Coordinates of N, CA and C in Angstrom, one line a residue:
Chain A
K19 N -11.4 -0.2 -17.4 CA -10.1 -0.4 -17.6 C -9.3 -1.8 -16.5
A20 N -8.8 -2.6 -16.7 CA -8.9 -3.6 -16.1 C -7.5 -3.1 -14.9
G21 N -7.7 -3.5 -13.5 CA -7.4 -3.2 -12.4 C -5.3 -4.2 -12.8
V22 N -5.3 -3.8 -11.3 CA -3.8 -4.5 -11.5 C -4.3 -6.1 -11.2
T23 N -3.9 -7.1 -11.8 CA -4.0 -8.5 -11.2 C -2.4 -9.4 -11.0
Q24 N -3.2 -10.3 -9.9 CA -1.7 -11.1 -9.4 C -2.1 -12.5 -9.6
T25 N -1.1 -12.8 -9.6 CA -1.2 -14.9 -9.8 C -0.3 -15.3 -8.7
P26 N -0.5 -16.7 -8.4 CA -1.8 -16.9 -7.8 C -2.3 -15.8 -6.7
R27 N -3.3 -16.0 -6.0 CA -3.6 -15.6 -5.2 C -3.7 -16.3 -3.7
Y28 N -3.2 -17.4 -3.6 CA -3.0 -18.4 -2.4 C -1.7 -19.2 -2.9
L29 N -1.1 -19.0 -1.4 CA 0.2 -20.4 -2.3 C 0.6 -21.0 -0.6
I30 N 0.8 -22.3 -0.8 CA 1.3 -22.6 0.4 C 2.8 -23.4 -0.3
K31 N 4.0 -23.5 0.4 CA 5.0 -24.3 0.4 C 5.4 -24.4 1.5
T32 N 6.8 -25.2 1.6 CA 7.6 -25.7 2.7 C 8.9 -24.8 3.1
R33 N 9.2 -25.0 4.1 CA 10.5 -23.9 4.3 C 11.7 -24.7 3.6
G34 N 12.1 -23.9 3.1 CA 13.5 -24.2 1.8 C 13.0 -24.3 0.0
Q35 N 12.2 -24.1 -0.1 CA 11.2 -24.1 -1.5 C 11.5 -22.4 -2.1
Q36 N 11.1 -22.7 -3.0 CA 11.1 -21.3 -3.7 C 9.8 -20.9 -4.4
V37 N 9.7 -19.3 -4.4 CA 8.3 -19.2 -4.9 C 8.6 -18.4 -6.1
T38 N 7.6 -18.0 -7.1 CA 7.5 -17.1 -7.8 C 5.9 -16.6 -7.8
L39 N 5.5 -15.0 -7.8 CA 4.4 -14.9 -8.0 C 4.9 -14.2 -8.9
S40 N 3.1 -13.2 -9.9 CA 3.2 -12.6 -11.2 C 2.4 -11.4 -10.6
C41 N 2.9 -10.4 -11.1 CA 1.8 -9.0 -11.3 C 1.5 -8.4 -13.1
S42 N 0.4 -8.5 -13.0 CA 0.4 -7.3 -14.4 C -0.1 -6.2 -13.7
P43 N 0.5 -4.9 -14.6 CA -0.1 -3.6 -14.2 C -1.2 -3.6 -14.9
I44 N -1.7 -2.1 -14.7 CA -2.7 -1.4 -15.3 C -2.2 -1.4 -16.7
S45 N -2.9 -0.9 -17.6 CA -3.0 -1.0 -18.8 C -1.9 0.5 -19.1
G46 N -0.4 0.3 -19.6 CA -0.4 1.7 -19.8 C 0.8 2.0 -18.6
H47 N 0.7 1.5 -17.7 CA 1.4 1.6 -16.6 C 2.3 0.7 -16.7
R48 N 4.1 1.5 -16.4 CA 5.2 0.9 -16.8 C 6.2 1.1 -15.4
S49 N 5.6 1.1 -14.2 CA 6.2 1.0 -13.3 C 5.2 -0.1 -12.2
V50 N 6.3 -1.0 -11.5 CA 5.4 -2.3 -10.6 C 6.7 -2.1 -9.5
S51 N 5.7 -1.9 -8.3 CA 6.4 -2.2 -7.0 C 5.9 -3.1 -5.9
W52 N 6.5 -3.7 -5.3 CA 5.8 -4.8 -4.5 C 6.7 -4.6 -2.8
Y53 N 5.3 -4.9 -2.5 CA 5.5 -4.5 -0.9 C 4.8 -5.9 -0.1
Q54 N 5.8 -6.3 1.2 CA 5.4 -7.6 1.8 C 4.8 -6.8 3.0
Q55 N 3.1 -7.5 3.4 CA 2.6 -6.8 4.4 C 2.3 -8.0 5.5
T56 N 2.7 -8.1 6.9 CA 3.0 -9.0 7.6 C 2.1 -8.2 9.0
P57 N 1.5 -9.0 10.0 CA 0.4 -8.6 11.0 C 1.6 -7.8 11.9
G58 N 3.3 -8.3 12.4 CA 4.1 -7.9 13.0 C 4.9 -6.6 12.2
Q59 N 5.7 -6.3 10.8 CA 6.2 -5.4 10.3 C 5.1 -4.4 9.5
G60 N 4.2 -4.7 9.2 CA 3.2 -4.0 8.6 C 3.2 -3.7 7.1
L61 N 3.3 -2.6 6.5 CA 3.5 -2.9 4.9 C 5.1 -2.3 4.7
Q62 N 5.5 -3.4 4.3 CA 7.2 -2.8 3.9 C 7.4 -3.0 2.2
F63 N 8.6 -1.9 2.1 CA 8.2 -1.8 0.3 C 9.5 -2.9 0.5
L64 N 9.4 -3.8 -1.1 CA 10.5 -4.8 -1.7 C 11.1 -4.0 -2.5
F65 N 10.8 -3.9 -3.3 CA 11.3 -3.0 -4.7 C 10.1 -2.7 -5.9
E66 N 11.0 -2.0 -6.6 CA 10.4 -1.1 -8.0 C 11.1 -1.4 -8.9
Y67 N 10.2 -1.6 -10.1 CA 10.9 -1.9 -11.2 C 10.1 -0.7 -12.2
F68 N 11.0 -0.4 -13.4 CA 10.3 0.5 -14.0 C 11.0 0.5 -15.7
S69 N 10.7 -0.1 -16.7 CA 10.9 -0.4 -18.2 C 12.0 -1.6 -18.0
E70 N 11.3 -2.5 -17.0 CA 12.7 -3.9 -16.8 C 13.8 -3.5 -16.3
T71 N 14.0 -2.4 -15.3 CA 15.0 -2.1 -14.6 C 14.7 -1.8 -13.3
Q72 N 15.3 -2.5 -12.1 CA 15.2 -2.3 -11.0 C 15.8 -1.0 -10.2
R73 N 14.8 0.1 -10.0 CA 15.5 1.2 -9.8 C 15.4 1.6 -7.6
N74 N 14.7 0.8 -7.2 CA 14.7 0.9 -5.8 C 14.9 -0.5 -5.3
K75 N 15.3 -0.7 -3.9 CA 15.0 -1.5 -3.4 C 15.0 -1.7 -1.7
G76 N 13.9 -2.4 -1.0 CA 14.0 -2.4 0.4 C 15.1 -3.2 0.8
N77 N 14.9 -3.0 2.4 CA 15.8 -3.9 3.2 C 15.4 -5.4 3.1
F78 N 15.6 -5.7 2.1 CA 15.2 -7.8 2.3 C 16.8 -8.0 2.0
P79 N 16.5 -9.3 2.7 CA 17.8 -10.4 1.8 C 17.6 -10.5 0.5
G80 N 18.9 -11.3 0.2 CA 19.2 -11.3 -1.6 C 18.0 -12.0 -1.7
R81 N 17.8 -13.5 -0.7 CA 16.5 -14.2 -1.2 C 15.4 -13.1 -2.2
F82 N 15.6 -12.2 -1.9 CA 14.0 -11.6 -2.4 C 14.6 -10.9 -3.6
S83 N 14.0 -11.5 -4.8 CA 14.2 -11.1 -6.1 C 13.4 -10.7 -7.5
G84 N 13.6 -10.1 -7.7 CA 12.4 -9.7 -8.9 C 12.5 -9.5 -10.6
R85 N 11.5 -9.4 -11.3 CA 12.2 -9.0 -12.5 C 11.2 -8.4 -13.4
Q86 N 11.1 -7.7 -14.4 CA 10.2 -6.9 -15.2 C 10.3 -7.2 -16.5
F87 N 9.3 -7.6 -17.0 CA 9.1 -7.9 -18.6 C 9.0 -6.8 -19.4
S88 N 9.0 -6.7 -20.6 CA 9.0 -5.7 -21.7 C 7.3 -5.3 -21.8
N89 N 6.5 -6.3 -21.4 CA 5.5 -6.1 -21.7 C 5.1 -5.1 -19.7
S90 N 6.2 -4.7 -19.1 CA 5.6 -4.4 -17.9 C 5.2 -5.3 -16.6
R91 N 4.7 -6.5 -17.2 CA 4.5 -7.5 -16.2 C 5.8 -7.8 -15.4
S92 N 5.5 -8.1 -14.2 CA 6.5 -8.0 -13.5 C 6.3 -9.7 -12.3
E93 N 7.8 -10.1 -12.1 CA 7.9 -11.1 -11.2 C 8.5 -11.1 -10.3
M94 N 8.3 -11.7 -8.6 CA 9.2 -11.8 -7.9 C 9.5 -13.6 -7.2
N95 N 10.2 -13.1 -6.8 CA 11.0 -14.6 -6.5 C 11.4 -14.6 -5.0
V96 N 11.2 -15.8 -4.4 CA 11.6 -15.7 -3.4 C 12.0 -17.3 -2.9
S97 N 13.5 -17.6 -2.5 CA 14.2 -18.5 -2.5 C 14.4 -19.3 -1.3
T98 N 14.7 -20.2 -0.9 CA 14.9 -20.7 0.5 C 14.3 -20.5 1.2
L99 N 12.9 -20.2 1.3 CA 11.8 -19.8 2.0 C 12.2 -19.7 3.3
E100 N 11.7 -19.1 4.3 CA 11.9 -19.2 5.7 C 10.0 -18.8 6.5
L101 N 9.7 -19.4 7.3 CA 8.9 -19.2 8.1 C 8.0 -17.9 7.9
G102 N 9.3 -17.2 8.1 CA 8.9 -15.6 8.5 C 8.6 -15.0 7.3
D103 N 8.7 -15.5 6.0 CA 8.4 -15.0 4.8 C 6.5 -15.2 4.6
S104 N 6.2 -15.8 5.3 CA 4.7 -16.0 5.3 C 3.8 -14.6 5.1
A105 N 3.2 -14.3 4.6 CA 2.8 -13.0 4.3 C 2.3 -12.5 2.9
L106 N 1.3 -11.5 2.9 CA 0.5 -11.0 2.2 C 1.7 -10.0 1.1
Y107 N 2.0 -10.7 -0.1 CA 2.7 -9.5 -1.2 C 2.0 -8.8 -2.3
L108 N 1.9 -7.4 -1.7 CA 1.0 -6.7 -3.0 C 2.0 -5.7 -3.7
C109 N 1.2 -6.0 -5.3 CA 2.1 -5.3 -6.0 C 1.3 -4.1 -6.2
A110 N 1.8 -3.0 -6.7 CA 1.4 -1.9 -7.1 C 2.2 -1.1 -8.5
S111 N 1.4 -0.4 -9.3 CA 1.3 0.2 -10.4 C 0.8 1.4 -10.4
S112 N 1.9 2.1 -11.0 CA 1.6 3.6 -11.5 C 2.0 4.1 -12.7
L113 N 1.8 5.2 -13.2 CA 1.7 6.0 -14.4 C 3.0 6.7 -14.5
F114 N 3.4 7.7 -13.2 CA 4.6 8.7 -13.5 C 5.2 8.4 -11.6
P115 N 5.9 7.0 -11.9 CA 6.5 7.1 -10.9 C 7.3 8.2 -10.3
D116 N 7.9 8.8 -10.8 CA 8.8 10.0 -10.3 C 8.1 11.0 -9.8
R117 N 6.8 11.5 -10.1 CA 6.4 12.3 -9.0 C 5.9 12.4 -8.1
I118 N 6.3 13.0 -7.6 CA 5.6 13.2 -5.7 C 4.3 12.6 -6.1
T119 N 3.3 13.6 -6.8 CA 2.2 13.3 -6.8 C 1.1 12.0 -7.5
D120 N 2.3 11.2 -8.2 CA 2.1 10.0 -8.4 C 1.3 9.0 -7.5
T121 N 0.2 8.4 -8.1 CA -0.8 7.2 -7.4 C -0.2 6.0 -7.2
Q122 N -0.4 5.3 -6.4 CA 0.5 3.7 -6.6 C -1.3 2.8 -6.5
Y123 N -1.5 2.0 -7.6 CA -2.8 1.5 -7.7 C -2.6 0.0 -7.2
F124 N -3.3 -0.8 -6.4 CA -2.7 -2.5 -5.9 C -3.7 -3.0 -6.4
G125 N -2.7 -4.2 -6.5 CA -3.6 -5.5 -6.6 C -4.5 -6.0 -5.6
P126 N -4.9 -7.4 -5.7 CA -5.5 -8.2 -4.5 C -5.1 -9.0 -3.5
G127 N -3.0 -9.0 -4.0 CA -2.3 -9.7 -3.4 C -2.4 -11.3 -3.4
T128 N -1.2 -11.6 -3.1 CA -0.8 -13.0 -2.9 C -0.4 -13.4 -1.2
R129 N -1.6 -14.5 -1.0 CA -1.4 -14.8 0.2 C -0.2 -15.8 0.5
L130 N 1.1 -15.8 0.8 CA 1.9 -16.7 0.8 C 1.8 -17.2 2.1
T131 N 1.7 -18.9 2.2 CA 2.0 -19.6 3.5 C 3.3 -20.4 3.2
V132 N 4.1 -20.3 4.6 CA 5.3 -21.1 4.4 C 5.1 -22.3 5.5
L133 N 5.4 -23.8 5.3 CA 5.2 -24.2 6.5 C 6.1 -24.8 6.5
Chain B
G575 N 14.5 9.9 7.8 CA 13.8 9.6 6.8 C 12.7 9.8 6.6
N576 N 11.8 9.1 5.8 CA 10.0 9.6 6.1 C 9.2 8.7 7.4
S577 N 8.3 8.9 7.6 CA 7.6 8.2 8.7 C 6.2 8.7 8.8
V578 N 5.5 7.6 9.1 CA 4.1 8.1 9.4 C 3.5 7.2 10.8
T579 N 3.0 8.3 11.2 CA 2.3 7.8 12.3 C 1.1 8.2 12.6
Q580 N 0.2 6.7 13.1 CA -1.3 6.4 13.2 C -1.8 6.1 14.2
M581 N -2.7 6.7 14.4 CA -3.8 6.3 15.4 C -3.7 4.5 15.6
E582 N -3.7 4.4 17.1 CA -3.8 3.0 17.5 C -5.3 2.5 17.3
G583 N -5.1 1.2 16.9 CA -7.0 0.6 16.8 C -6.6 -0.4 17.6
P584 N -7.9 -1.2 17.6 CA -8.8 -1.1 16.7 C -9.9 0.0 17.4
V585 N -10.3 0.4 16.6 CA -11.4 1.6 17.0 C -13.4 0.8 16.5
T586 N -13.8 0.7 17.4 CA -15.3 0.2 17.2 C -16.5 1.5 17.2
L587 N -16.9 1.5 16.6 CA -17.8 2.8 16.5 C -19.8 2.1 15.8
S588 N -20.1 2.9 16.4 CA -21.9 2.7 15.9 C -21.9 3.2 14.7
E589 N -23.2 2.6 14.2 CA -23.3 3.3 12.8 C -24.0 4.6 13.4
E590 N -23.5 5.4 12.3 CA -23.9 7.4 12.0 C -22.9 7.7 12.8
A591 N -22.2 7.2 13.4 CA -21.2 7.6 14.8 C -20.1 8.8 14.2
F592 N -19.8 10.0 14.1 CA -18.5 10.5 13.6 C -16.9 9.9 13.6
L593 N -16.5 9.8 12.8 CA -15.3 9.3 12.7 C -14.0 9.8 12.6
T594 N -13.1 9.9 13.5 CA -11.7 10.5 13.1 C -10.8 9.4 13.2
I595 N -9.6 9.3 12.3 CA -8.5 8.6 12.7 C -7.2 9.2 12.2
N596 N -6.9 9.2 13.7 CA -5.2 10.7 12.9 C -4.0 10.2 12.6
C597 N -3.6 10.8 12.0 CA -2.7 10.4 10.8 C -1.2 11.6 11.0
T598 N 0.1 11.7 11.4 CA 1.4 12.5 11.5 C 2.3 12.1 10.6
Y599 N 2.8 12.8 10.2 CA 3.8 12.4 9.7 C 4.9 13.1 9.5
T600 N 6.4 12.6 9.2 CA 8.0 13.2 9.0 C 8.3 13.1 8.0
A601 N 8.6 14.0 7.1 CA 9.4 13.7 6.0 C 9.8 15.1 5.4
T602 N 11.0 15.3 4.8 CA 11.8 16.3 4.2 C 11.0 16.7 2.7
G603 N 11.0 18.2 2.7 CA 10.2 18.5 1.6 C 8.7 18.4 1.3
Y604 N 8.2 18.6 0.8 CA 6.2 18.5 0.4 C 5.9 17.1 -0.4
P605 N 5.9 16.0 0.3 CA 5.3 14.7 0.2 C 3.7 15.2 -0.3
S606 N 3.4 13.9 -1.0 CA 2.0 13.8 -1.0 C 1.3 12.8 0.1
L607 N 0.2 12.7 0.3 CA -0.2 12.3 1.3 C -1.4 11.4 0.9
F608 N -1.8 9.9 1.5 CA -3.1 9.2 1.0 C -3.4 8.4 2.0
W609 N -5.3 8.1 1.5 CA -5.7 7.3 2.8 C -5.9 6.1 1.7
Y610 N -5.3 4.9 2.3 CA -5.5 3.5 1.5 C -6.8 2.8 2.5
V611 N -7.9 1.9 2.1 CA -8.4 1.4 2.9 C -8.5 -0.4 2.5
Q612 N -8.5 -1.4 3.2 CA -8.2 -2.8 2.9 C -9.6 -3.3 3.7
Y613 N -9.6 -4.1 3.3 CA -11.4 -4.5 3.1 C -10.6 -6.2 3.3
P614 N -11.3 -7.1 4.1 CA -11.0 -8.5 4.4 C -10.4 -9.1 3.3
G615 N -9.5 -9.3 3.1 CA -9.1 -10.6 2.0 C -9.0 -10.1 0.6
E616 N -8.7 -8.9 1.0 CA -8.5 -7.8 -0.6 C -6.8 -6.9 -0.3
G617 N -7.0 -6.4 -1.5 CA -5.6 -5.7 -1.3 C -6.1 -4.1 -1.1
L618 N -5.1 -3.0 -1.0 CA -5.6 -1.4 -0.9 C -6.2 -1.0 -2.1
Q619 N -7.1 -0.2 -2.1 CA -7.8 0.7 -2.7 C -7.6 2.3 -1.6
L620 N -7.4 3.1 -3.2 CA -6.8 4.5 -2.6 C -8.6 4.6 -2.6
L621 N -8.7 5.5 -1.0 CA -9.4 6.3 -0.8 C -9.4 7.9 -0.8
L622 N -8.3 8.2 -0.8 CA -8.3 9.6 -1.3 C -6.6 10.2 -1.2
K623 N -6.8 11.2 -1.7 CA -5.3 11.7 -1.4 C -5.1 13.1 -1.3
A624 N -4.0 13.8 -1.1 CA -4.2 15.3 -1.4 C -2.2 15.9 -1.5
T625 N -1.8 16.7 -2.2 CA -0.9 16.7 -3.1 C -0.3 18.0 -2.6
K626 N -0.7 18.6 -1.5 CA -0.2 19.9 -1.3 C -0.7 20.9 -0.4
A627 N -0.3 21.4 0.6 CA -0.5 22.4 2.1 C -1.9 22.6 1.6
D628 N -2.8 22.4 2.8 CA -4.7 22.7 2.5 C -5.2 22.1 1.5
D629 N -4.8 21.1 0.7 CA -5.7 20.3 0.1 C -6.4 19.7 0.9
K630 N -7.5 19.4 0.6 CA -8.7 18.4 0.7 C -8.8 17.2 -0.1
G631 N -8.3 16.2 0.5 CA -9.1 15.2 -0.2 C -10.1 14.5 0.2
S632 N -11.0 13.8 -0.9 CA -12.6 13.5 -0.5 C -13.0 12.3 -1.3
N633 N -13.9 11.3 -0.6 CA -14.2 10.2 -1.2 C -15.2 9.9 -0.5
K634 N -16.4 9.1 -0.9 CA -17.4 8.5 -0.4 C -17.8 9.2 0.8
G635 N -17.8 10.6 1.4 CA -18.3 11.0 3.0 C -16.8 11.0 3.7
F636 N -15.8 10.4 2.8 CA -14.3 10.2 4.1 C -13.9 11.7 3.2
E637 N -13.4 12.3 4.0 CA -12.5 13.5 3.9 C -11.3 13.9 4.8
A638 N -10.1 14.5 4.7 CA -8.7 14.5 5.0 C -8.1 15.8 4.8
T639 N -7.7 16.4 5.0 CA -7.3 17.9 5.3 C -5.5 18.3 5.6
Y640 N -4.5 18.1 4.2 CA -3.3 18.4 4.3 C -3.0 19.5 5.0
R641 N -2.6 19.1 6.4 CA -1.8 20.3 7.0 C -0.2 20.4 7.6
K642 N 0.0 21.3 6.9 CA 1.5 21.1 6.9 C 2.4 22.0 8.0
E643 N 1.0 22.8 8.3 CA 1.8 23.4 9.8 C 1.9 22.6 10.8
T644 N 0.8 20.9 11.3 CA 0.8 20.2 12.2 C 1.3 19.0 11.9
T645 N 2.0 18.9 10.7 CA 2.5 17.5 9.8 C 1.2 16.5 10.0
S646 N 0.1 16.9 9.8 CA -0.9 15.8 10.2 C -2.1 15.7 9.0
F647 N -2.7 14.4 8.6 CA -3.3 14.1 7.6 C -4.8 13.1 8.2
H648 N -5.9 13.8 8.9 CA -6.2 13.0 9.7 C -7.5 12.8 8.9
L649 N -8.1 11.5 9.1 CA -9.0 11.0 7.8 C -10.7 11.4 8.7
E650 N -11.8 12.1 8.3 CA -13.2 12.0 9.2 C -13.9 11.4 8.2
K651 N -14.8 11.0 8.6 CA -16.6 10.8 8.0 C -17.4 11.1 9.3
G652 N -18.6 11.7 8.3 CA -19.5 12.4 9.5 C -20.4 11.3 9.8
S653 N -21.1 10.1 9.1 CA -21.3 9.3 9.7 C -21.0 7.7 8.7
V654 N -20.6 6.8 10.0 CA -20.0 5.7 9.5 C -21.0 4.9 8.9
Q655 N -20.6 3.9 8.5 CA -22.2 2.6 8.0 C -21.3 1.4 8.7
V656 N -22.0 0.7 8.4 CA -21.1 -0.9 8.4 C -20.6 -1.8 7.7
S657 N -20.5 -0.6 6.1 CA -20.0 -1.5 5.2 C -18.6 -0.5 5.3
D658 N -18.2 0.4 6.4 CA -17.1 1.2 6.6 C -16.0 0.5 7.3
S659 N -16.6 -1.2 7.6 CA -15.8 -1.5 8.6 C -14.3 -2.3 7.4
A660 N -13.1 -1.8 7.9 CA -11.8 -2.4 7.1 C -10.6 -1.4 7.9
V661 N -9.7 -1.8 7.4 CA -8.5 -1.4 8.1 C -7.9 -0.2 6.9
Y662 N -7.1 0.9 7.4 CA -7.6 2.0 6.9 C -5.5 2.1 7.2
F663 N -5.1 2.2 6.0 CA -3.9 2.9 5.9 C -3.3 4.6 5.9
C664 N -2.5 5.5 6.4 CA -2.2 6.6 6.1 C -0.7 6.5 5.9
A665 N -0.6 7.0 4.1 CA 0.6 6.8 3.3 C 1.5 8.0 3.1
L666 N 2.6 8.0 2.7 CA 3.3 9.5 2.2 C 4.2 9.3 1.0
K667 N 4.5 10.0 0.1 CA 4.9 9.6 -0.9 C 6.1 11.1 -1.1
G668 N 7.4 10.9 -1.0 CA 8.5 11.8 -1.0 C 9.1 11.3 -2.3
S669 N 10.2 12.2 -2.4 CA 11.3 12.2 -3.4 C 11.7 11.3 -3.8
A670 N 11.5 9.5 -2.9 CA 12.0 8.4 -3.3 C 10.6 7.9 -3.6
R671 N 10.4 6.9 -4.6 CA 9.7 6.5 -5.4 C 8.8 5.5 -4.5
Q672 N 8.7 5.0 -3.3 CA 8.1 4.4 -3.1 C 7.0 4.8 -2.0
L673 N 6.3 4.0 -1.5 CA 5.2 4.8 -0.2 C 5.4 4.4 0.7
T674 N 5.4 5.2 1.9 CA 5.4 4.7 3.2 C 4.4 4.9 4.0
F675 N 4.0 3.9 4.8 CA 2.7 3.2 5.5 C 2.8 3.5 7.3
G676 N 1.6 4.0 7.7 CA 1.5 3.7 8.6 C 1.1 2.5 9.2
S677 N 0.5 1.7 10.2 CA 0.7 0.8 11.1 C -0.5 0.3 10.8
G678 N -1.7 1.2 10.2 CA -2.9 0.7 10.0 C -4.0 0.8 11.1
T679 N -5.3 1.6 10.8 CA -6.3 1.1 12.2 C -7.4 0.2 11.7
Q680 N -7.9 -0.6 12.5 CA -8.8 -1.4 12.5 C -10.5 -1.1 12.7
L681 N -11.1 -0.7 12.0 CA -12.4 0.2 12.3 C -13.3 -1.1 12.3
T682 N -14.3 -0.9 13.0 CA -15.6 -2.0 13.1 C -17.0 -1.2 13.5
V683 N -17.5 -1.1 12.6 CA -18.9 -0.4 12.6 C -20.0 -1.3 12.9
L684 N -21.0 -1.5 14.5 CA -21.8 -1.9 14.4 C -23.2 -1.3 14.6
P685 N -23.9 -2.2 13.9 CA -25.1 -2.0 13.5 C -26.1 -1.1 14.7

C-alpha cells in the first residue's frame, strides 16, 4: 500500500506571495493532519480534516488555511508569506482519528523556503 | 494541556553502545505514546507505540515501556548502529485528535 505523498517536495517563494501544498493520504484513510516543523518551535499542529471538514485547528494565524476533497486528498494554503513561514510542512493520515490508540502516518514533507 | 518533555541532545555514541533517550509526559486521562524517527531530509517514521500502562512497544531492536506511575516512555536500544543516526521524537495522543511532540533528540552513532 502506498504511503502518504506530498507535493512538491521543495518550494522557494518570496515574501508576500502565497503557496499551496498538497497531500495524498494512505488509501482508505479519511483523516489528514498538517504540522509545521521549524528548528525554533519544533513540531506544531496546524489543522486536521476529516470527511472534508476541518475539525481541529492549532494556534496559527488566518493566513494558514486548508481544505480536503472528497477523495481525502488535502491542500494547505499560506497567503502573504513571511520569512518565519520557512519550515518543513508535514502531512499525516490516519484511519480512526477519534480513537486515542490511532496512529498517524507521515509523508516526506514539503520544504518551504521564503526569501 | 498535554505536554512532552524529552531529553536534550545531541547524543553521540559509539557503535554497539547502549542507548537511552528519556521522555516524560503530562496528560489528562490515558494517552497513547509514540516514538517517531526522522532521518535527514525525510518525514517522520513511526518507530513504536504503546497504548496502555505497562505496554512495551518494540521495533528494530528499540523498546519503550509505558510507565504511568512515572509518566515516562523512555526509548532504549541495547546496541546502536551507525544507521540509527537520526532525530527521535517522543509524542502522545490524548483525547484531542492531534499529536503533541517533544523537542526531538539528535542521535549520532560513530563507527
